[in-house]
Tab-separated table of C-alpha atoms and ligand atoms in Angstrom:
chain	number	residue	atom	x	y	z
A	1	MET	CA	11.045	19.303	-11.542
A	2	TYR	CA	13.081	20.276	-8.514
A	3	GLN	CA	16.488	19.020	-7.348
A	4	LEU	CA	17.887	18.880	-3.822
A	5	GLU	CA	20.037	21.918	-4.653
A	6	ASP	CA	16.921	24.036	-5.223
A	7	PHE	CA	15.895	24.050	-1.553
A	8	ASN	CA	17.047	25.747	1.617
A	9	PHE	CA	16.818	22.904	4.104
A	10	TYR	CA	18.086	24.723	7.197
A	11	ASN	CA	15.879	23.874	10.190
A	12	LYS	CA	13.218	22.480	7.843
A	13	ARG	CA	11.486	19.190	8.624
A	14	VAL	CA	12.387	16.997	5.659
A	15	LEU	CA	10.545	13.734	5.017
A	16	VAL	CA	12.829	11.370	3.113
A	17	ARG	CA	11.158	8.316	1.551
A	18	CYS	CA	13.896	5.680	1.402
A	19	ASP	CA	13.805	2.020	0.440
A	20	PHE	CA	15.259	0.188	3.418
A	21	ASN	CA	13.641	-3.040	2.258
A	22	VAL	CA	16.826	-5.055	2.761
A	23	ALA	CA	17.750	-8.561	3.887
A	24	ILE	CA	17.676	-8.955	7.680
A	25	LYS	CA	18.717	-12.128	9.502
A	26	LYS	CA	18.436	-12.647	13.249
A	27	GLY	CA	17.734	-8.942	13.748
A	28	LYS	CA	20.788	-7.819	11.759
A	29	VAL	CA	21.016	-6.209	8.338
A	30	VAL	CA	22.905	-8.614	6.072
A	31	ASP	CA	22.851	-6.595	2.866
A	32	ASP	CA	23.159	-2.821	3.250
A	33	PHE	CA	23.448	-2.019	-0.473
A	34	ARG	CA	20.220	0.011	-0.648
A	35	ILE	CA	20.929	1.840	2.617
A	36	VAL	CA	24.379	2.815	1.401
A	37	ARG	CA	22.854	4.161	-1.799
A	38	SER	CA	20.774	6.672	0.168
A	39	LEU	CA	23.731	8.002	2.168
A	40	ALA	CA	24.807	10.780	-0.215
A	41	THR	CA	21.372	12.391	0.131
A	42	LEU	CA	21.272	11.872	3.895
A	43	PHE	CA	24.734	13.396	4.445
A	44	TYR	CA	23.778	16.298	2.178
A	45	LEU	CA	20.634	17.040	4.200
A	46	LYS	CA	22.535	16.750	7.480
A	47	LYS	CA	25.184	19.162	6.278
A	48	ARG	CA	22.511	21.654	5.316
A	49	GLY	CA	20.913	21.496	8.738
A	50	ALA	CA	17.652	19.716	7.935
A	51	LYS	CA	15.627	17.843	10.545
A	52	ILE	CA	15.639	14.529	8.735
A	53	VAL	CA	12.657	12.184	9.110
A	54	LEU	CA	13.296	8.846	7.406
A	55	MET	CA	10.449	6.692	6.106
A	56	SER	CA	10.490	3.246	4.505
A	57	HIS	CA	8.644	-0.016	4.128
A	58	LEU	CA	10.122	-3.422	4.890
A	59	GLY	CA	8.697	-6.604	3.405
A	60	ARG	CA	5.007	-7.230	2.881
A	61	PRO	CA	3.324	-7.388	6.307
A	62	GLU	CA	-0.015	-8.374	4.786
A	63	GLU	CA	1.546	-11.509	3.339
A	64	SER	CA	3.541	-12.564	6.408
A	65	GLU	CA	2.926	-15.897	8.183
A	66	PRO	CA	-0.250	-16.039	10.280
A	67	THR	CA	0.036	-16.805	13.996
A	68	ASN	CA	-2.667	-16.820	16.688
A	69	LYS	CA	-2.489	-13.117	17.349
A	70	LYS	CA	-3.355	-11.470	14.072
A	71	SER	CA	-1.882	-8.082	14.879
A	72	GLN	CA	1.468	-9.630	15.770
A	73	SER	CA	1.588	-11.830	12.721
A	74	LYS	CA	1.511	-8.887	10.377
A	75	THR	CA	4.438	-7.089	11.912
A	76	LYS	CA	6.625	-9.927	13.149
A	77	GLY	CA	10.219	-9.609	11.975
A	78	LEU	CA	9.392	-6.563	9.860
A	79	SER	CA	10.214	-3.746	12.253
A	80	LEU	CA	12.707	-1.139	11.035
A	81	ARG	CA	14.605	-1.276	14.378
A	82	PRO	CA	17.554	-3.205	12.858
A	83	ILE	CA	17.781	-0.492	10.190
A	84	GLN	CA	18.126	2.152	12.904
A	85	LYS	CA	21.272	0.363	14.186
A	86	LYS	CA	22.708	0.065	10.680
A	87	LEU	CA	22.016	3.732	9.943
A	88	GLU	CA	23.768	4.806	13.145
A	89	GLU	CA	26.804	2.778	12.088
A	90	LEU	CA	26.841	4.213	8.553
A	91	LEU	CA	25.939	7.816	9.412
A	92	ARG	CA	28.109	7.791	12.556
A	93	VAL	CA	25.435	9.706	14.511
A	94	LYS	CA	22.479	8.808	16.697
A	95	VAL	CA	19.273	8.080	14.844
A	96	GLY	CA	16.008	8.404	16.794
A	97	PHE	CA	13.209	5.893	16.276
A	98	SER	CA	9.435	6.324	16.357
A	99	ALA	CA	7.111	3.338	16.558
A	100	LYS	CA	4.272	5.730	15.630
A	101	LEU	CA	3.757	6.976	12.097
A	102	LYS	CA	1.455	9.876	12.917
A	103	GLY	CA	-0.144	11.941	15.665
A	104	ARG	CA	0.420	15.059	17.756
A	105	LEU	CA	3.081	13.519	19.981
A	106	LEU	CA	5.158	12.595	16.973
A	107	GLU	CA	4.615	16.044	15.418
A	108	GLY	CA	5.865	17.640	18.638
A	109	ARG	CA	8.908	15.361	18.738
A	110	ILE	CA	9.833	16.260	15.154
A	111	ASN	CA	9.302	19.987	15.771
A	112	ARG	CA	11.744	19.778	18.685
A	113	MET	CA	14.465	18.050	16.621
A	114	LYS	CA	17.663	20.026	16.117
A	115	ALA	CA	19.196	20.857	12.739
A	116	GLY	CA	21.048	17.846	11.362
A	117	GLU	CA	19.259	15.251	13.536
A	118	PHE	CA	17.719	12.032	12.232
A	119	LEU	CA	14.511	10.237	13.166
A	120	LEU	CA	13.466	6.927	11.609
A	121	LEU	CA	9.770	6.054	11.512
A	122	GLU	CA	8.535	2.462	11.843
A	123	ASN	CA	7.609	0.373	8.779
A	124	LEU	CA	5.103	2.384	6.730
A	125	ARG	CA	3.293	-0.784	5.685
A	126	PHE	CA	2.268	-1.383	9.313
A	127	ASP	CA	-0.427	1.188	8.451
A	128	GLN	CA	-2.862	-0.345	5.996
A	129	GLY	CA	-3.307	3.068	4.398
A	130	GLU	CA	0.188	2.926	2.869
A	131	GLU	CA	-0.494	0.267	0.272
A	132	ALA	CA	-4.101	1.455	-0.132
A	133	ASN	CA	-2.830	4.860	-1.316
A	134	SER	CA	-4.910	6.529	1.385
A	135	ASP	CA	-5.664	10.261	1.367
A	136	LYS	CA	-6.022	10.219	5.122
A	137	LEU	CA	-2.558	8.736	5.727
A	138	ALA	CA	-1.029	11.107	3.168
A	139	LYS	CA	-2.447	14.096	5.071
A	140	ASP	CA	-1.266	12.682	8.416
A	141	LEU	CA	2.267	12.173	7.069
A	142	ALA	CA	2.331	15.594	5.389
A	143	ARG	CA	1.802	17.216	8.820
A	144	LEU	CA	5.169	15.821	9.891
A	145	GLY	CA	7.287	17.736	7.385
A	146	ASP	CA	7.880	20.850	5.276
A	147	ILE	CA	9.647	19.266	2.280
A	148	PHE	CA	9.464	15.759	0.784
A	149	VAL	CA	12.458	13.985	-0.785
A	150	ASN	CA	12.033	10.706	-2.660
A	151	GLU	CA	15.183	8.582	-2.449
A	152	ALA	CA	13.421	5.290	-3.150
A	153	PHE	CA	13.585	4.603	-6.882
A	154	SER	CA	13.052	0.900	-6.170
A	155	VAL	CA	9.491	1.476	-4.968
A	156	CYS	CA	8.450	4.090	-7.543
A	157	HIS	CA	6.445	1.487	-9.478
A	158	ARG	CA	4.026	1.280	-6.532
A	159	GLN	CA	1.047	3.619	-6.264
A	160	HIS	CA	1.399	3.819	-2.502
A	161	THR	CA	0.671	6.753	-0.197
A	162	SER	CA	4.227	7.738	0.684
A	163	VAL	CA	5.395	7.374	-2.918
A	164	TYR	CA	2.484	8.828	-4.847
A	165	LEU	CA	0.094	10.961	-2.782
A	166	LEU	CA	2.451	12.457	-0.210
A	167	PRO	CA	4.713	14.321	-2.682
A	168	GLN	CA	1.619	15.876	-4.210
A	169	LEU	CA	0.810	17.534	-0.883
A	170	MET	CA	4.236	19.087	-0.265
A	171	PRO	CA	7.158	20.842	-1.968
A	172	HIS	CA	9.170	17.879	-3.240
A	173	CYS	CA	12.258	16.715	-5.100
A	174	ALA	CA	14.234	13.577	-5.936
A	175	GLY	CA	17.260	12.337	-4.020
A	176	PHE	CA	20.670	11.899	-5.677
A	177	ASN	CA	20.356	8.133	-6.124
A	178	LEU	CA	16.897	8.356	-7.664
A	179	VAL	CA	18.115	10.939	-10.184
A	180	GLU	CA	21.068	8.708	-11.076
A	181	GLU	CA	18.849	5.633	-11.474
A	182	VAL	CA	16.558	7.434	-13.915
A	183	GLU	CA	19.514	8.828	-15.833
A	184	PHE	CA	21.354	5.506	-16.333
A	185	LEU	CA	18.300	3.356	-16.914
A	186	SER	CA	16.997	5.889	-19.450
A	187	LYS	CA	20.247	5.472	-21.408
A	188	VAL	CA	19.715	1.715	-21.554
A	189	ARG	CA	16.036	2.074	-22.371
A	190	ASP	CA	16.039	4.895	-24.891
A	191	ASN	CA	19.384	5.078	-26.599
A	192	PRO	CA	21.731	2.183	-25.890
A	193	PRO	CA	25.034	2.132	-27.807
A	194	ARG	CA	24.941	-0.770	-30.288
A	195	PRO	CA	25.263	-3.695	-30.420
A	196	PHE	CA	23.056	-3.778	-27.312
A	197	THR	CA	22.906	-7.054	-25.370
A	198	VAL	CA	20.463	-7.950	-22.623
A	199	ILE	CA	21.147	-10.808	-20.203
A	200	ILE	CA	18.152	-12.149	-18.306
A	201	GLY	CA	18.301	-14.781	-15.587
A	202	GLY	CA	16.965	-15.378	-12.095
A	203	ALA	CA	13.434	-16.214	-10.989
A	204	LYS	CA	10.384	-13.804	-10.732
A	205	LEU	CA	9.235	-14.798	-14.194
A	206	ASP	CA	6.241	-12.509	-14.209
A	207	SER	CA	8.191	-9.270	-14.004
A	208	LYS	CA	10.807	-10.598	-16.451
A	209	MET	CA	8.180	-11.378	-19.077
A	210	LYS	CA	7.242	-7.709	-19.292
A	211	VAL	CA	10.733	-6.610	-20.255
A	212	ILE	CA	11.262	-9.379	-22.755
A	213	ASP	CA	8.500	-7.948	-24.958
A	214	GLU	CA	10.234	-4.593	-24.896
A	215	PHE	CA	13.762	-5.930	-25.382
A	216	ILE	CA	12.817	-8.159	-28.264
A	217	ILE	CA	12.243	-4.888	-30.112
A	218	GLN	CA	15.102	-2.847	-28.642
A	219	ALA	CA	18.005	-5.250	-28.123
A	220	ASP	CA	20.357	-6.829	-30.639
A	221	HIS	CA	20.881	-9.935	-28.495
A	222	ILE	CA	19.025	-11.434	-25.527
A	223	LEU	CA	20.920	-14.062	-23.534
A	224	PHE	CA	18.824	-16.251	-21.241
A	225	GLY	CA	19.841	-18.219	-18.153
A	226	GLY	CA	18.205	-19.311	-14.880
A	227	ASP	CA	14.513	-20.274	-14.589
A	228	ILE	CA	13.456	-18.100	-17.482
A	229	ALA	CA	15.744	-20.039	-19.867
A	230	ASP	CA	14.318	-23.352	-18.629
A	231	VAL	CA	10.721	-22.357	-19.267
A	232	ILE	CA	11.519	-21.046	-22.745
A	233	LEU	CA	13.330	-24.319	-23.487
A	234	ALA	CA	10.248	-26.190	-22.270
A	235	VAL	CA	7.828	-24.126	-24.371
A	236	LYS	CA	10.091	-24.533	-27.420
A	237	GLY	CA	9.947	-28.289	-26.887
A	238	ILE	CA	13.748	-28.510	-26.606
A	239	CYS	CA	13.880	-29.525	-22.986
A	240	LEU	CA	11.118	-31.993	-22.233
A	241	GLY	CA	12.454	-32.596	-18.725
A	242	CYS	CA	12.045	-28.916	-17.728
A	243	SER	CA	8.942	-28.206	-15.681
A	244	TRP	CA	6.121	-26.619	-17.668
A	245	PRO	CA	5.552	-22.987	-16.589
A	246	GLN	CA	2.290	-21.660	-15.161
A	247	GLN	CA	-0.322	-21.350	-17.870
A	248	ASP	CA	-0.268	-17.522	-18.029
A	249	ILE	CA	3.534	-17.473	-18.326
A	250	ALA	CA	3.459	-20.204	-20.996
A	251	GLU	CA	0.889	-18.189	-22.960
A	252	LYS	CA	3.083	-15.095	-22.806
A	253	ILE	CA	6.145	-17.040	-23.914
A	254	LYS	CA	4.236	-18.494	-26.849
A	255	LYS	CA	3.523	-14.956	-28.052
A	256	ILE	CA	7.259	-14.166	-28.272
A	257	ASP	CA	8.917	-14.867	-31.608
A	258	LEU	CA	11.134	-17.665	-30.309
A	259	THR	CA	12.684	-18.134	-33.729
A	260	SER	CA	14.227	-14.657	-33.574
A	261	SER	CA	17.992	-14.746	-34.095
A	262	LYS	CA	18.282	-12.251	-31.231
A	263	ILE	CA	17.379	-14.934	-28.702
A	264	HIS	CA	20.226	-17.026	-27.284
A	265	LEU	CA	19.429	-19.981	-25.040
A	266	PRO	CA	21.813	-22.306	-23.199
A	267	ILE	CA	23.327	-24.965	-25.455
A	268	ASP	CA	24.773	-26.906	-22.538
A	269	VAL	CA	23.873	-26.899	-18.851
A	270	LEU	CA	24.851	-28.388	-15.487
A	271	MET	CA	22.287	-30.884	-14.252
A	272	SER	CA	21.905	-32.676	-10.946
A	273	PRO	CA	19.212	-34.629	-9.123
A	274	ASP	CA	19.727	-32.486	-6.006
A	275	ARG	CA	20.465	-28.831	-5.391
A	276	SER	CA	23.432	-29.645	-3.174
A	277	GLY	CA	25.076	-31.310	-6.153
A	278	ASP	CA	26.416	-33.967	-3.748
A	279	ASN	CA	25.043	-36.921	-5.653
A	280	TYR	CA	26.462	-36.058	-9.067
A	281	ILE	CA	26.628	-33.095	-11.476
A	282	ARG	CA	26.754	-33.666	-15.191
A	283	CYS	CA	27.085	-31.330	-18.148
A	284	GLY	CA	25.082	-31.871	-21.326
A	285	ALA	CA	22.594	-30.420	-23.797
A	286	PRO	CA	19.365	-29.246	-22.105
A	287	GLY	CA	17.418	-31.770	-24.197
A	288	THR	CA	19.120	-34.625	-22.307
A	289	LEU	CA	17.668	-33.583	-18.918
A	290	ARG	CA	16.279	-36.611	-17.064
A	291	LYS	CA	13.049	-36.598	-15.079
A	292	GLU	CA	14.801	-36.732	-11.713
A	293	GLU	CA	17.250	-33.900	-12.578
A	294	GLU	CA	17.150	-30.113	-12.488
A	295	ILE	CA	19.101	-27.568	-14.537
A	296	LEU	CA	21.247	-25.647	-12.056
A	297	ASP	CA	23.755	-23.679	-14.116
A	298	LEU	CA	25.080	-22.886	-17.580
A	299	GLY	CA	27.635	-25.221	-19.164
A	300	SER	CA	31.038	-24.004	-20.312
A	301	GLU	CA	30.158	-23.947	-24.032
A	302	THR	CA	27.238	-21.625	-23.291
A	303	VAL	CA	29.481	-19.403	-21.182
A	304	GLN	CA	31.910	-19.224	-24.092
A	305	LYS	CA	29.157	-18.413	-26.588
A	306	PHE	CA	27.648	-15.731	-24.322
A	307	SER	CA	31.126	-14.292	-23.601
A	308	GLU	CA	31.790	-13.836	-27.318
A	309	ILE	CA	28.531	-11.892	-27.761
A	310	ILE	CA	29.383	-9.752	-24.728
A	311	ARG	CA	32.877	-9.103	-26.117
A	312	GLN	CA	31.341	-7.555	-29.228
A	313	SER	CA	28.699	-5.498	-27.408
A	314	ALA	CA	28.756	-1.734	-26.924
A	315	SER	CA	26.159	-1.813	-24.146
A	316	VAL	CA	24.914	-4.563	-21.871
A	317	PHE	CA	22.055	-4.740	-19.378
A	318	TRP	CA	22.024	-7.691	-16.976
A	319	SER	CA	19.260	-8.762	-14.599
A	320	GLY	CA	19.320	-11.952	-12.518
A	321	PRO	CA	21.823	-14.729	-11.780
A	322	LEU	CA	22.348	-17.447	-14.400
A	323	GLY	CA	22.512	-20.424	-12.050
A	324	LEU	CA	21.777	-21.468	-8.479
A	325	ILE	CA	24.392	-19.104	-7.035
A	326	GLU	CA	23.504	-19.926	-3.420
A	327	ASN	CA	25.629	-23.034	-4.081
A	328	GLU	CA	29.237	-22.324	-5.150
A	329	LYS	CA	29.093	-25.401	-7.418
A	330	PHE	CA	26.605	-23.624	-9.667
A	331	THR	CA	28.213	-20.231	-10.111
A	332	GLN	CA	30.213	-20.778	-13.306
A	333	GLY	CA	27.549	-19.226	-15.555
A	334	THR	CA	27.182	-16.088	-13.459
A	335	LEU	CA	30.906	-15.692	-12.846
A	336	GLY	CA	31.799	-16.546	-16.452
A	337	VAL	CA	29.472	-13.880	-17.778
A	338	GLY	CA	30.638	-11.480	-15.046
A	339	GLY	CA	34.229	-12.100	-16.205
A	340	ALA	CA	33.337	-11.445	-19.855
A	341	LEU	CA	31.710	-8.153	-18.855
A	342	ASN	CA	34.742	-7.239	-16.812
A	343	ARG	CA	37.010	-7.769	-19.824
A	344	ASN	CA	34.873	-5.557	-22.075
A	345	LYS	CA	36.180	-2.258	-20.739
A	346	GLY	CA	34.589	0.047	-23.311
A	347	ALA	CA	30.923	-0.932	-23.040
A	348	LEU	CA	28.134	0.779	-21.098
A	349	LYS	CA	27.306	-1.903	-18.518
A	350	VAL	CA	24.282	-1.770	-16.231
A	351	LEU	CA	23.534	-4.413	-13.637
A	352	GLY	CA	20.127	-4.677	-12.040
A	353	GLY	CA	18.614	-6.303	-8.988
A	354	GLY	CA	20.339	-7.275	-5.777
A	355	ASP	CA	21.014	-11.043	-5.993
A	356	THR	CA	23.951	-10.948	-8.370
A	357	VAL	CA	25.845	-8.127	-6.663
A	358	PRO	CA	27.240	-9.956	-3.577
A	359	ILE	CA	28.691	-12.865	-5.555
A	360	LEU	CA	30.254	-10.604	-8.195
A	361	LYS	CA	31.727	-8.489	-5.392
A	362	LYS	CA	33.143	-11.564	-3.688
A	363	HIS	CA	34.977	-12.500	-6.887
A	364	GLY	CA	36.157	-8.975	-7.673
A	365	LEU	CA	33.860	-8.615	-10.695
A	366	ALA	CA	31.467	-5.870	-9.533
A	367	ASP	CA	33.698	-2.840	-10.028
A	368	GLY	CA	33.644	-2.448	-13.794
A	369	PHE	CA	29.917	-1.703	-14.128
A	370	SER	CA	28.871	1.735	-15.327
A	371	PHE	CA	25.905	1.498	-12.958
A	372	ILE	CA	24.329	-0.959	-10.526
A	373	SER	CA	20.614	-0.318	-10.050
A	374	SER	CA	19.063	-0.559	-6.586
A	375	GLY	CA	15.742	-1.450	-8.176
A	376	GLY	CA	14.309	-4.910	-8.763
A	377	GLY	CA	10.703	-4.744	-9.951
A	378	ALA	CA	10.926	-0.956	-10.324
A	379	MET	CA	13.895	-1.198	-12.649
A	380	LEU	CA	12.132	-3.742	-14.838
A	381	ALA	CA	8.928	-1.679	-14.847
A	382	PHE	CA	10.912	1.390	-15.890
A	383	LEU	CA	12.662	-0.473	-18.697
A	384	ALA	CA	9.361	-1.951	-19.855
A	385	LYS	CA	7.961	1.607	-20.016
A	386	GLU	CA	5.253	0.839	-17.480
A	387	SER	CA	3.664	3.576	-15.428
A	388	MET	CA	5.853	4.733	-12.533
A	389	PRO	CA	3.544	6.573	-10.083
A	390	GLY	CA	6.436	7.657	-7.837
A	391	LEU	CA	8.252	9.324	-10.734
A	392	LEU	CA	5.085	10.933	-12.103
A	393	ALA	CA	4.431	12.472	-8.690
A	394	LEU	CA	7.894	14.051	-8.781
A	395	GLY	CA	7.191	15.561	-12.182
A	396	TYR	CA	9.154	13.136	-14.367
A	397	LYS	CA	7.733	12.681	-17.843
A	398	VAL	CA	8.109	8.898	-18.078
B	401	LIG	C1	11.684	-4.111	-3.832
B	401	LIG	O1	12.292	-4.814	-3.021
B	401	LIG	O2	11.682	-4.366	-5.060
B	401	LIG	C2	11.014	-2.849	-3.347
B	401	LIG	O3	11.356	-2.580	-2.038
B	401	LIG	C3	9.517	-2.943	-3.500
B	401	LIG	O4	8.990	-3.930	-2.670
B	401	LIG	P1	7.565	-4.589	-3.009
B	401	LIG	O5	7.760	-5.435	-4.226
B	401	LIG	O6	7.195	-5.374	-1.791
B	401	LIG	O7	6.609	-3.448	-3.273
């Protein structure tokens, strides 16, 4: 398996697969975390005089809202143009943009680039071949470059053209961030210092279920918050007011040994009939939830109980917020647990997914982590030991 340091990039056309799938509002990037994580590789390639061609997807065009004109509906709001602006700001150089993903004109433009210049291609998923893992698109893209660099760990769980087939057609290596992701997440997955605690919150139940199976074997403690805690409480029959999960999720939960002493569920929660919390917020045992109410955060006793477990842990992996953090009134679970992690200076601490990062940053609690993963679904797939086509294509034995 090759590293960036193994290549001479001078005047070479280098295709860099990034993950610029970031939050954009009103045409502006509002969370540049993933872009920032690719910068070390991009500066490295610039310094070594590569002609740098950047490729990424953004969103899921096939699933976007239909309008009258079909072709427009699939691309609306998903152009990488706002990313070009952000990159120029972060790289402090001009970044060219190509609306085309292939063709002779584009090839000519790339051939004429000077050493150290950047060109960003439009959203790869605007070509249906990307998600279809198309040979034809892979060959078209391969004509644009001499070397392929994958700096998109967060999409390595997808068997898509630019992630899986393209590297197989060209000399290739992993970017600095991808290497770091694999290194840190492997530590958590394969040999975590003990006691090892896993904290799981947030939504996206389907991808969370996969890791629970794995962690029930590997971890010493699993602390649950957010939607996933509610559905487990419902399946256990503790919280009759919690909404019953989809049948397939309920079936999966039933297969977990819910009596295991490793599993820790909220013992008190914040409940309210509305997400604004304007009407009233009350704290109580989850079993007291009324029909008109929703669980929106952890209660202080739960925070205390979770904090004590964290205090005694030698390694902790955390994925997903523990309450409705969009509303400041429901952040005590997430911030309480963030504080407990901050106080445990000696542990290996890995934080995953993007949602929790901004709020921890805002409250000065994001600095003490050993590693913050840029992956959401990819990180969970990696930890659950699922197949990672993007890593296999680079030569990783995972
Ligand atoms: C992510 O945001 O997790 C990655 O960019 C992958 O996106 P996807 O789930 O749409 O493939």
